[in-house]
């Protein structure tokens, strides 16, 4: 019903691919600030290791958008909070989020 109202074709679960599922998710959550997190979680945001966030138009099939967002390997993982590190001594900080040492 919602897809019909939005002018989108209906489809069944038969023959669905991951791209179909992620595209549907993008349509359903378009204004709920989920795209960046999905791109980050599925590692679709990195193109050729350049760190330039450019895959949004390829991901949902829309025209390219004009903005730059620097997205590096560091941003694929979130830092572990200081509270978690203090409460669990076996827990370590994600490597990219470790503080730089003098001379680095």
Short mmCIF file of N, CA and C in Angstrom, two decimals:
data_model
loop_
_atom_site.label_atom_id
_atom_site.label_comp_id
_atom_site.label_asym_id
_atom_site.label_seq_id
_atom_site.Cartn_x
_atom_site.Cartn_y
_atom_site.Cartn_z
N UNK A 1 0.82 -1.19 0.00
CA UNK A 1 0.00 0.00 0.00
C UNK A 1 0.87 1.26 0.00
N UNK A 2 1.87 1.31 0.87
CA UNK A 2 2.75 2.49 0.94
C UNK A 2 3.56 2.62 -0.34
N UNK A 3 4.07 1.50 -0.86
CA UNK A 3 4.86 1.54 -2.09
C UNK A 3 4.00 2.03 -3.26
N UNK A 4 2.75 1.60 -3.32
CA UNK A 4 1.84 2.03 -4.38
C UNK A 4 1.60 3.53 -4.29
N UNK A 5 1.33 4.01 -3.09
CA UNK A 5 1.09 5.45 -2.88
C UNK A 5 2.32 6.27 -3.26
N UNK A 6 3.51 5.71 -3.03
CA UNK A 6 4.75 6.43 -3.35
C UNK A 6 5.14 6.29 -4.82
N UNK A 7 4.38 5.48 -5.58
CA UNK A 7 4.69 5.29 -6.99
C UNK A 7 5.83 4.34 -7.24
N UNK A 8 6.12 3.48 -6.26
CA UNK A 8 7.20 2.50 -6.40
C UNK A 8 6.61 1.15 -6.77
N UNK A 9 7.33 0.36 -7.57
CA UNK A 9 6.82 -0.96 -7.95
C UNK A 9 6.80 -1.90 -6.75
N UNK A 10 5.84 -2.82 -6.74
CA UNK A 10 5.80 -3.81 -5.66
C UNK A 10 6.66 -5.00 -6.05
N UNK A 11 7.13 -5.73 -5.06
CA UNK A 11 7.90 -6.94 -5.34
C UNK A 11 7.76 -7.92 -4.19
N UNK A 12 8.09 -9.19 -4.46
CA UNK A 12 8.00 -10.22 -3.43
C UNK A 12 9.41 -10.59 -2.98
N UNK A 13 9.50 -11.46 -1.99
CA UNK A 13 10.80 -11.86 -1.45
C UNK A 13 11.58 -12.75 -2.41
N UNK A 14 10.90 -13.35 -3.36
CA UNK A 14 11.58 -14.23 -4.31
C UNK A 14 12.55 -13.45 -5.19
N UNK A 15 13.79 -13.88 -5.21
CA UNK A 15 14.79 -13.25 -6.06
C UNK A 15 15.37 -11.96 -5.52
N UNK A 16 15.11 -11.64 -4.26
CA UNK A 16 15.66 -10.42 -3.68
C UNK A 16 17.17 -10.54 -3.49
N UNK A 17 17.87 -9.46 -3.76
CA UNK A 17 19.31 -9.41 -3.51
C UNK A 17 19.56 -8.45 -2.35
N UNK A 18 20.79 -8.45 -1.85
CA UNK A 18 21.14 -7.52 -0.78
C UNK A 18 20.96 -6.08 -1.25
N UNK A 19 21.29 -5.81 -2.50
CA UNK A 19 21.11 -4.45 -3.03
C UNK A 19 19.63 -4.06 -3.02
N UNK A 20 18.75 -5.00 -3.37
CA UNK A 20 17.30 -4.73 -3.32
C UNK A 20 16.87 -4.37 -1.90
N UNK A 21 17.35 -5.14 -0.94
CA UNK A 21 16.97 -4.91 0.46
C UNK A 21 17.50 -3.57 0.95
N UNK A 22 18.77 -3.26 0.64
CA UNK A 22 19.35 -2.00 1.09
C UNK A 22 18.69 -0.81 0.39
N UNK A 23 18.33 -0.97 -0.88
CA UNK A 23 17.64 0.10 -1.59
C UNK A 23 16.27 0.35 -0.98
N UNK A 24 15.55 -0.73 -0.66
CA UNK A 24 14.24 -0.59 -0.02
C UNK A 24 14.37 0.10 1.33
N UNK A 25 15.40 -0.27 2.08
CA UNK A 25 15.64 0.37 3.38
C UNK A 25 15.89 1.87 3.19
N UNK A 26 16.65 2.20 2.16
CA UNK A 26 16.94 3.61 1.89
C UNK A 26 15.66 4.38 1.57
N UNK A 27 14.76 3.77 0.77
CA UNK A 27 13.49 4.42 0.46
C UNK A 27 12.65 4.62 1.71
N UNK A 28 12.57 3.58 2.54
CA UNK A 28 11.71 3.64 3.72
C UNK A 28 12.24 4.61 4.79
N UNK A 29 13.55 4.74 4.89
CA UNK A 29 14.14 5.54 5.96
C UNK A 29 14.82 6.81 5.43
N UNK A 30 14.38 7.28 4.28
CA UNK A 30 15.08 8.37 3.59
C UNK A 30 15.24 9.62 4.45
N UNK A 31 14.28 9.97 5.26
CA UNK A 31 14.38 11.20 6.06
C UNK A 31 14.69 10.91 7.52
N UNK A 32 15.20 9.74 7.82
CA UNK A 32 15.45 9.37 9.21
C UNK A 32 16.94 9.25 9.53
N UNK A 33 17.79 9.85 8.70
CA UNK A 33 19.22 9.93 8.96
C UNK A 33 19.88 8.56 9.13
N UNK A 34 19.50 7.60 8.29
CA UNK A 34 20.06 6.25 8.38
C UNK A 34 21.08 5.97 7.28
N UNK A 35 21.06 6.74 6.20
CA UNK A 35 21.91 6.43 5.04
C UNK A 35 23.39 6.42 5.39
N UNK A 36 23.85 7.45 6.08
CA UNK A 36 25.27 7.52 6.42
C UNK A 36 25.68 6.33 7.27
N UNK A 37 24.86 5.97 8.25
CA UNK A 37 25.20 4.85 9.12
C UNK A 37 25.16 3.53 8.38
N UNK A 38 24.21 3.36 7.45
CA UNK A 38 24.18 2.14 6.64
C UNK A 38 25.40 2.07 5.73
N UNK A 39 25.77 3.20 5.14
CA UNK A 39 26.95 3.24 4.28
C UNK A 39 28.19 2.89 5.09
N UNK A 40 28.27 3.42 6.28
CA UNK A 40 29.41 3.16 7.16
C UNK A 40 29.44 1.70 7.60
N UNK A 41 28.29 1.18 8.05
CA UNK A 41 28.21 -0.18 8.57
C UNK A 41 28.52 -1.22 7.49
N UNK A 42 28.04 -0.98 6.27
CA UNK A 42 28.26 -1.94 5.19
C UNK A 42 29.52 -1.65 4.39
N UNK A 43 30.24 -0.60 4.80
CA UNK A 43 31.49 -0.18 4.15
C UNK A 43 31.31 0.16 2.67
N UNK A 44 30.15 0.68 2.33
CA UNK A 44 29.88 1.11 0.96
C UNK A 44 30.33 2.55 0.74
N UNK A 45 30.69 3.25 1.80
CA UNK A 45 31.04 4.66 1.67
C UNK A 45 32.45 4.89 1.15
N UNK A 46 33.31 3.90 1.26
CA UNK A 46 34.67 4.07 0.77
C UNK A 46 34.77 3.60 -0.68
N UNK A 47 35.26 4.45 -1.52
CA UNK A 47 35.41 4.12 -2.93
C UNK A 47 36.89 4.10 -3.27
N UNK A 48 37.38 2.98 -3.74
CA UNK A 48 38.79 2.81 -4.12
C UNK A 48 39.76 3.22 -3.01
N UNK A 49 39.35 3.12 -1.77
CA UNK A 49 40.23 3.45 -0.66
C UNK A 49 40.57 4.92 -0.54
N UNK A 50 39.91 5.77 -1.32
CA UNK A 50 40.24 7.19 -1.31
C UNK A 50 39.68 7.90 -0.08
N UNK A 51 38.67 7.31 0.55
CA UNK A 51 38.06 7.96 1.69
C UNK A 51 37.03 9.01 1.32
N UNK A 52 36.79 9.22 0.04
CA UNK A 52 35.80 10.21 -0.40
C UNK A 52 34.42 9.56 -0.44
N UNK A 53 33.47 10.14 0.24
CA UNK A 53 32.11 9.61 0.32
C UNK A 53 31.38 9.97 -0.96
N UNK A 54 31.27 9.00 -1.88
CA UNK A 54 30.67 9.31 -3.17
C UNK A 54 29.66 8.29 -3.65
N UNK A 55 29.34 7.30 -2.85
CA UNK A 55 28.54 6.20 -3.38
C UNK A 55 27.04 6.34 -3.17
N UNK A 56 26.57 7.44 -2.64
CA UNK A 56 25.14 7.56 -2.36
C UNK A 56 24.31 7.43 -3.64
N UNK A 57 24.73 8.04 -4.75
CA UNK A 57 23.93 7.97 -5.96
C UNK A 57 23.92 6.57 -6.55
N UNK A 58 25.01 5.81 -6.37
CA UNK A 58 25.04 4.45 -6.87
C UNK A 58 24.22 3.52 -5.97
N UNK A 59 24.10 3.88 -4.73
CA UNK A 59 23.44 3.02 -3.75
C UNK A 59 21.93 3.00 -3.94
N UNK A 60 21.33 4.15 -4.22
CA UNK A 60 19.89 4.19 -4.36
C UNK A 60 19.43 4.46 -5.78
N UNK A 61 20.31 4.82 -6.66
CA UNK A 61 19.93 5.05 -8.04
C UNK A 61 19.51 6.46 -8.36
N UNK A 62 19.76 7.40 -7.48
CA UNK A 62 19.42 8.80 -7.74
C UNK A 62 20.58 9.50 -8.44
N UNK A 63 20.31 10.70 -8.88
CA UNK A 63 21.35 11.51 -9.50
C UNK A 63 22.39 11.88 -8.46
N UNK A 64 23.64 12.11 -8.89
CA UNK A 64 24.68 12.51 -7.93
C UNK A 64 24.31 13.78 -7.18
N UNK A 65 24.73 13.83 -5.94
CA UNK A 65 24.51 15.03 -5.14
C UNK A 65 25.81 15.80 -5.03
N UNK A 66 25.72 17.09 -4.83
CA UNK A 66 26.90 17.93 -4.77
C UNK A 66 27.30 18.24 -3.34
N UNK A 67 28.08 17.38 -2.73
CA UNK A 67 28.67 17.68 -1.44
C UNK A 67 29.86 16.77 -1.23
N UNK A 68 30.77 17.22 -0.41
CA UNK A 68 31.93 16.40 -0.07
C UNK A 68 31.87 16.05 1.40
N UNK A 69 32.15 14.80 1.69
CA UNK A 69 32.18 14.34 3.07
C UNK A 69 33.40 13.46 3.20
N UNK A 70 34.37 13.89 3.98
CA UNK A 70 35.58 13.10 4.16
C UNK A 70 35.28 11.91 5.06
N UNK A 71 35.46 10.72 4.55
CA UNK A 71 35.12 9.50 5.26
C UNK A 71 36.34 8.60 5.18
N UNK A 72 37.06 8.45 6.29
CA UNK A 72 38.29 7.66 6.28
C UNK A 72 38.09 6.33 6.97
N UNK A 73 39.09 5.46 6.90
CA UNK A 73 39.03 4.16 7.56
C UNK A 73 38.76 4.31 9.05
N UNK A 74 39.23 5.39 9.63
CA UNK A 74 39.02 5.63 11.06
C UNK A 74 37.53 5.63 11.40
N UNK A 75 36.71 6.11 10.48
CA UNK A 75 35.29 6.26 10.75
C UNK A 75 34.48 4.99 10.53
N UNK A 76 35.13 3.90 10.14
CA UNK A 76 34.41 2.63 10.01
C UNK A 76 34.09 2.04 11.37
N UNK A 77 34.87 2.39 12.38
CA UNK A 77 34.63 1.95 13.75
C UNK A 77 34.49 3.17 14.64
N UNK A 78 33.65 3.09 15.62
CA UNK A 78 33.51 4.18 16.58
C UNK A 78 34.52 4.00 17.70
N UNK A 79 34.90 5.08 18.37
CA UNK A 79 35.80 4.93 19.51
C UNK A 79 35.06 4.25 20.67
N UNK A 80 35.79 3.52 21.47
CA UNK A 80 35.23 2.92 22.67
C UNK A 80 35.22 4.01 23.74
N UNK A 81 34.11 4.16 24.44
CA UNK A 81 34.01 5.25 25.42
C UNK A 81 34.97 5.04 26.58
N UNK A 82 35.39 6.13 27.18
CA UNK A 82 36.29 6.08 28.33
C UNK A 82 35.69 5.29 29.49
N UNK A 83 34.39 5.40 29.67
CA UNK A 83 33.71 4.65 30.74
C UNK A 83 33.86 3.15 30.52
N UNK A 84 33.66 2.70 29.28
CA UNK A 84 33.80 1.28 28.96
C UNK A 84 35.23 0.82 29.21
N UNK A 85 36.19 1.64 28.81
CA UNK A 85 37.60 1.28 29.01
C UNK A 85 37.94 1.22 30.50
N UNK A 86 37.39 2.15 31.29
CA UNK A 86 37.64 2.17 32.73
C UNK A 86 36.99 0.98 33.44
N UNK A 87 35.80 0.59 32.99
CA UNK A 87 35.06 -0.49 33.63
C UNK A 87 35.55 -1.89 33.25
N UNK A 88 36.22 -2.00 32.13
CA UNK A 88 36.68 -3.31 31.67
C UNK A 88 38.13 -3.19 31.20
N UNK A 89 39.06 -3.58 32.02
CA UNK A 89 40.49 -3.43 31.71
C UNK A 89 40.92 -4.29 30.53
N UNK A 90 40.14 -5.31 30.16
CA UNK A 90 40.49 -6.14 29.00
C UNK A 90 40.04 -5.51 27.69
N UNK A 91 39.22 -4.49 27.80
CA UNK A 91 38.72 -3.78 26.62
C UNK A 91 39.80 -2.79 26.17
N UNK A 92 40.04 -2.72 24.87
CA UNK A 92 41.03 -1.79 24.34
C UNK A 92 40.37 -0.83 23.34
N UNK A 93 41.00 0.31 23.17
CA UNK A 93 40.51 1.31 22.24
C UNK A 93 40.74 0.82 20.81
N UNK A 94 39.83 1.14 19.90
CA UNK A 94 40.02 0.83 18.49
C UNK A 94 41.28 1.54 18.00
N UNK A 95 42.10 0.83 17.24
CA UNK A 95 43.43 1.30 16.86
C UNK A 95 43.43 2.71 16.28
N UNK A 96 42.55 2.98 15.35
CA UNK A 96 42.54 4.30 14.69
C UNK A 96 42.22 5.44 15.66
N UNK A 97 41.63 5.12 16.80
CA UNK A 97 41.24 6.15 17.76
C UNK A 97 42.24 6.30 18.90
N UNK A 98 43.34 5.56 18.87
CA UNK A 98 44.37 5.72 19.89
C UNK A 98 45.00 7.09 19.76
N UNK A 99 45.34 7.75 20.87
CA UNK A 99 45.98 9.07 20.77
C UNK A 99 47.36 8.94 20.14
N UNK A 100 47.73 9.95 19.37
CA UNK A 100 49.06 9.96 18.76
C UNK A 100 50.13 10.15 19.83
N UNK A 101 51.23 9.46 19.67
CA UNK A 101 52.36 9.61 20.57
C UNK A 101 53.22 10.76 20.08
N UNK A 102 54.03 11.34 20.94
CA UNK A 102 54.92 12.43 20.54
C UNK A 102 55.78 11.98 19.37
N UNK A 103 55.89 12.83 18.37
CA UNK A 103 56.72 12.53 17.21
C UNK A 103 55.98 11.83 16.09
N UNK A 104 54.71 11.51 16.28
CA UNK A 104 53.95 10.83 15.21
C UNK A 104 53.21 11.83 14.37
#
